[in-house]
Tab-separated table of C-alpha atoms and ligand atoms in Angstrom:
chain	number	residue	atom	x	y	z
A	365	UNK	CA	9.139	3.812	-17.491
A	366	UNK	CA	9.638	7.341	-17.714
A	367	UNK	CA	10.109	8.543	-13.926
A	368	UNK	CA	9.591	12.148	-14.716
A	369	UNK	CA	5.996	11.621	-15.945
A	370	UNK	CA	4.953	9.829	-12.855
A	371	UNK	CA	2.372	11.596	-10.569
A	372	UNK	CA	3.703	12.983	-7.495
A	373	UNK	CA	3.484	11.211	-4.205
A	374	UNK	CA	-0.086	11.778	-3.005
A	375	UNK	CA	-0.915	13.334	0.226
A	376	UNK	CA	-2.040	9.886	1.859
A	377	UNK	CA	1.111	8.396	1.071
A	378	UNK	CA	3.381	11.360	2.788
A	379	UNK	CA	5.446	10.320	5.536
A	380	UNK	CA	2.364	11.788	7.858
A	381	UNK	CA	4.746	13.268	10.805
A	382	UNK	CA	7.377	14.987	7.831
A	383	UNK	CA	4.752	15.460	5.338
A	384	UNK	CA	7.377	14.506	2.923
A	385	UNK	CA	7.790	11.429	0.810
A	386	UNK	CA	9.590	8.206	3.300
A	387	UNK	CA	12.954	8.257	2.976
A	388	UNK	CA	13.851	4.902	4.640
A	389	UNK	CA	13.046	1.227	4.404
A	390	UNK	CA	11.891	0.203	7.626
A	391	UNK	CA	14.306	-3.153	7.331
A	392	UNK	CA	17.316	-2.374	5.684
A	393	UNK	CA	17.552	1.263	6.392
A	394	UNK	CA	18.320	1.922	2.346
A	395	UNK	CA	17.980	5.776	1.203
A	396	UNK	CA	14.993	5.082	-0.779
A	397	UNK	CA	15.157	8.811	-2.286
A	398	UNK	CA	18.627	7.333	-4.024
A	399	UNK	CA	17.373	3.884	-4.634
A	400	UNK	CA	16.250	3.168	-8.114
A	401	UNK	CA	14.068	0.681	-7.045
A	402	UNK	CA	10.739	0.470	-5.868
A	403	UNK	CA	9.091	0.521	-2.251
A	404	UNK	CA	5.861	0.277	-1.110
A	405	UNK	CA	4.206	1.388	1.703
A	406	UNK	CA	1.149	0.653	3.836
A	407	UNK	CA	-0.517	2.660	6.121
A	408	UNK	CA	-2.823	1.865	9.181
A	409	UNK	CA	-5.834	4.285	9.813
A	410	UNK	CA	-7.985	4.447	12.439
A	411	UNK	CA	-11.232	6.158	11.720
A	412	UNK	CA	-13.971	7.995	13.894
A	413	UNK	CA	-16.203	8.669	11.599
A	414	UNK	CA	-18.867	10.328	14.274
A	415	UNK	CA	-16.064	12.454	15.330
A	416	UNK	CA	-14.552	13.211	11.658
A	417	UNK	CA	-10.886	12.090	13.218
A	418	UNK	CA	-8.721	9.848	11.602
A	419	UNK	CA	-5.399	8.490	13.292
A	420	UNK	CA	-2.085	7.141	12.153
A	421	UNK	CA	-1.531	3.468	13.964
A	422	UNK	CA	1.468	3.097	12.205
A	423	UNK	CA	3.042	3.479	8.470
A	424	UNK	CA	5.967	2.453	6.856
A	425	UNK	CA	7.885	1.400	3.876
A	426	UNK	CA	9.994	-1.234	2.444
A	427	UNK	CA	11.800	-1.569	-0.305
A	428	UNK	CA	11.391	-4.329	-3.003
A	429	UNK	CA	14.220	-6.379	-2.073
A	430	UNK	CA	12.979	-6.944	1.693
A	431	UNK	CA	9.639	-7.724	0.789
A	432	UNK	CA	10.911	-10.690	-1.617
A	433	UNK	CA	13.268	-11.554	1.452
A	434	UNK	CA	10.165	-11.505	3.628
A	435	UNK	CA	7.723	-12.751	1.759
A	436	UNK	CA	10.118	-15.786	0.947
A	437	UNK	CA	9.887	-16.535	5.113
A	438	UNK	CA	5.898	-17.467	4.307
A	439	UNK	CA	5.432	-20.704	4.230
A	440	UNK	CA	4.124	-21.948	0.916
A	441	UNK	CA	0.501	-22.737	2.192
A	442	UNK	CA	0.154	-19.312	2.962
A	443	UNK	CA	1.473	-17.807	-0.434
A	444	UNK	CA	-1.154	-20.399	-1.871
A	445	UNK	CA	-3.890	-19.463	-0.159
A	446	UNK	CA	-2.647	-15.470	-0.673
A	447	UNK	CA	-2.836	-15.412	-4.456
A	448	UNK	CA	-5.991	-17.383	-4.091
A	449	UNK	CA	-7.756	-14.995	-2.145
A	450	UNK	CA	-6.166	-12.328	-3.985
A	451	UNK	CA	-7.647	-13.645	-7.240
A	452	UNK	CA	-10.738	-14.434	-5.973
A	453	UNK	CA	-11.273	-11.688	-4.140
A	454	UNK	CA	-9.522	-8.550	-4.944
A	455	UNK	CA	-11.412	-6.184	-7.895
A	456	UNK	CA	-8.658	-6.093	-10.250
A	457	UNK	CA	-11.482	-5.351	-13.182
A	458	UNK	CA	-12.375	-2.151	-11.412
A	459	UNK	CA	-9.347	-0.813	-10.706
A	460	UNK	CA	-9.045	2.655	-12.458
A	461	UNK	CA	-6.446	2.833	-14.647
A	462	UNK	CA	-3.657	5.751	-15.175
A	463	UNK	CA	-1.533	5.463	-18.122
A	464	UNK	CA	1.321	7.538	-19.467
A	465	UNK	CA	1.679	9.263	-22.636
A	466	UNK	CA	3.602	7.486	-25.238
A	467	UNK	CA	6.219	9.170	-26.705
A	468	UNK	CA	4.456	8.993	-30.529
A	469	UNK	CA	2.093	11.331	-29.172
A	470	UNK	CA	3.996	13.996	-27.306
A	471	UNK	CA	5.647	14.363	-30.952
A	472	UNK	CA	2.873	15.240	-32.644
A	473	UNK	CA	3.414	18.695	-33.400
A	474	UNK	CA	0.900	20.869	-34.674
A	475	UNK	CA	-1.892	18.426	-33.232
A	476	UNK	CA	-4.012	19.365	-30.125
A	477	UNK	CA	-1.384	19.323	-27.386
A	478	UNK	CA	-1.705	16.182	-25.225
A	479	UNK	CA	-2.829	16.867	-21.848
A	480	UNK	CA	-0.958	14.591	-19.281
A	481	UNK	CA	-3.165	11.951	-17.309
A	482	UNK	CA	-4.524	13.504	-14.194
A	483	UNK	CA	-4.197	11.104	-11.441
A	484	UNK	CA	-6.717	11.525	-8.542
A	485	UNK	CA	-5.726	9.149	-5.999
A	486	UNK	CA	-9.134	9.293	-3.942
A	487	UNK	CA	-10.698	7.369	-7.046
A	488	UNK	CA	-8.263	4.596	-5.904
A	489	UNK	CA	-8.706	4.257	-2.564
A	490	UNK	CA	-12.268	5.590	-1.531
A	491	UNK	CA	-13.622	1.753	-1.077
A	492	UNK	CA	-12.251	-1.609	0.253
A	493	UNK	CA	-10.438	-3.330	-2.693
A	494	UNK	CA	-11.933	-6.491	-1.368
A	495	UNK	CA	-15.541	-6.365	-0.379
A	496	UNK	CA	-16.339	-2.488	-1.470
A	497	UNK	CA	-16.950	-0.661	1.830
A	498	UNK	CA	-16.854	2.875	1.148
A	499	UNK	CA	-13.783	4.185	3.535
A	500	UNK	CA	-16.010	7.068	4.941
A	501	UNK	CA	-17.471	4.117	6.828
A	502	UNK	CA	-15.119	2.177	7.925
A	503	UNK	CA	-12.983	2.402	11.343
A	504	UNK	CA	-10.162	0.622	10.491
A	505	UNK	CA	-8.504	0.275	7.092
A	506	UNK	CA	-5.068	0.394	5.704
A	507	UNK	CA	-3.600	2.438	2.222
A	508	UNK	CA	-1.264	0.415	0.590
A	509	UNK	CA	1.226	2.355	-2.296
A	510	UNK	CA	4.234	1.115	-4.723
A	511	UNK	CA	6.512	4.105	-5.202
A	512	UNK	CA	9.749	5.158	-6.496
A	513	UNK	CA	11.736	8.149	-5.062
A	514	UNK	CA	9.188	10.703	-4.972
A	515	UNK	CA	6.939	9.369	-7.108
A	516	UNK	CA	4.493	6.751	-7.480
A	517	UNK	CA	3.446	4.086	-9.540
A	518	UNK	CA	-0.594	3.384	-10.309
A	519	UNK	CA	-0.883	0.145	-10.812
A	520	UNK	CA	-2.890	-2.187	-9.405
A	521	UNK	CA	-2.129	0.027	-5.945
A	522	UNK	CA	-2.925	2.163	-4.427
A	523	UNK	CA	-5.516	0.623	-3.281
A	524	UNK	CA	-7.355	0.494	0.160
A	525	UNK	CA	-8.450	-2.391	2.255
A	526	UNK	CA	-10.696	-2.418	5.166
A	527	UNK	CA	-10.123	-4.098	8.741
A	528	UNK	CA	-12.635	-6.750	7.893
A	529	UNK	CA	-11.040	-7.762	4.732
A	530	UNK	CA	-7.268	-7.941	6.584
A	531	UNK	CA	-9.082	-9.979	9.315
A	532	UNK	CA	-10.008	-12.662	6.363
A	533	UNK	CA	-6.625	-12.268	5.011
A	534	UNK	CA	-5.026	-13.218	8.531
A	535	UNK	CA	-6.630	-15.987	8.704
A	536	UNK	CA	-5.336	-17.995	5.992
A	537	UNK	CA	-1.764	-17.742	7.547
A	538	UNK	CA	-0.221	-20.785	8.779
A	539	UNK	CA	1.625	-21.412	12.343
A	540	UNK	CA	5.013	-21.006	10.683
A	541	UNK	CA	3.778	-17.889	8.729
A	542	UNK	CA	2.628	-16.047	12.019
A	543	UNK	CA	5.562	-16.813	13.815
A	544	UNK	CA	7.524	-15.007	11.201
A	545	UNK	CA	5.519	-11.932	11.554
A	546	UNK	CA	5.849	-11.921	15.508
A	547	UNK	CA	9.315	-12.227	14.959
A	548	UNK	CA	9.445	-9.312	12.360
A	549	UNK	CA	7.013	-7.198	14.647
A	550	UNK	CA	8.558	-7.439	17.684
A	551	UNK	CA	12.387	-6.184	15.740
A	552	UNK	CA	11.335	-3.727	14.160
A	553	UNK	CA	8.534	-2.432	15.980
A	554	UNK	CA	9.128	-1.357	19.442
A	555	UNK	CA	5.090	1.062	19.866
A	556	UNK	CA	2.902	-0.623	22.537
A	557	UNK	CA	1.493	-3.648	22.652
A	558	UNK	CA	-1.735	-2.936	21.341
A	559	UNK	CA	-0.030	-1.411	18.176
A	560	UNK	CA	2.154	-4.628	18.152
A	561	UNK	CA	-1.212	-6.834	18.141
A	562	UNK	CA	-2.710	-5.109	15.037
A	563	UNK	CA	0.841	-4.858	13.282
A	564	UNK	CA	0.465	-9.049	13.696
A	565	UNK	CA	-2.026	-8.883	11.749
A	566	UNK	CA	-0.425	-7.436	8.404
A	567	UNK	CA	0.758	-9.318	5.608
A	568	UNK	CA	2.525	-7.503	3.061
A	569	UNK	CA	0.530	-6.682	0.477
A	570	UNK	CA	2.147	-4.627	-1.979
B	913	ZN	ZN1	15.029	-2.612	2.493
């Protein structure tokens, strides 16, 4: 993958107190501006929409080697009925797609000059990956992100997924698999208790 040619970290996906990229994961603390590998990141939105205000309930990121560590502590039913749901459920046929240029064509002198791929990140993330709600609606949703330093990577994410949909997602986690989040909550986030509740409900989902 050429990293240069990556879009830029989009606005949503900005550390929103710095407004600059995150530059630690949330578990292991790792530099993840020097890190060559990649992180993703999720962030929790509350939304007014009579009152045109949006808040942060909380954001993070993590790299990729704590979320294998993590999502290795889910019990197997629950990775089952994950990917299942996923599968079923998530509209990987409708993502948009960004691709880079191959190298063939930035060589072709003398032709039309190649314009790079604009990426508009609202086209990824204006409705519910699951069940379509446009976001302007919705009061609750999360934004969801794989990057690399300062860059990211469209994929299938970013992608957005609404309150509802995480609320079907929660329940298909086992005892064993919501004890592990509690656990993981309470360490590494120490915001009220409210903030704690909804954090409980958050399976990784990069
Ligand atoms: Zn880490």
């Amino acid at each position: 993958m050429n990293y240069e040619q990556l879009p830029d970290i989009p606005k949503d996906f900005l550390n929103s107190e710095t407004g600059v990229p995150f530059d630690k994961c949330l578990v292991c603390e790792c530099n993840l501006m020097e890190e060559t590998q990649p992180y993703s990141i999720e962030r929790a939105i509350r939304h007014y929409p009579e009152m045109k205000l949006k808040s942060v309930v909380f954001e993070y990121a993590i790299c990729s080697k704590c979320t294998k560590t993590m999502e290795s502590e889910l019990s197997d039913d629950t990775k089952m009925s994950m990917t299942k749901f996923f599968m079923e459920r998530f509209n990987y046929s409708e993502r948009p797609t960004w691709q880079l240029l191959d190298a063939s064509e930035e060589d072709n002198v003398g032709e039309e000059p190649v314009e790079p791929p604009v990426f508009d990140c609202n086209l990824w993330i204006d409705k519910c990956a699951i069940n379509e709600m446009p976001r302007t609606e919705l009061y609750e949703y999360s934004l969801c992100a794989r990057c690399i330093g300062s860059k990211i990577i469209p994929e299938v994410a970013p992608y957005m997924i609404s309150g509802l949909a995480q609320d079907e997602l929660i329940e298909l986690f086992s005892n064993k698999s919501l004890g592990f989040l509690d656990d993981f909550t309470d360490k590494h986030f120490s915001g009220p208790p409210e903030l704690k509740e909804l954090f409980k409900g958050r399976p990784m989902l990069v």
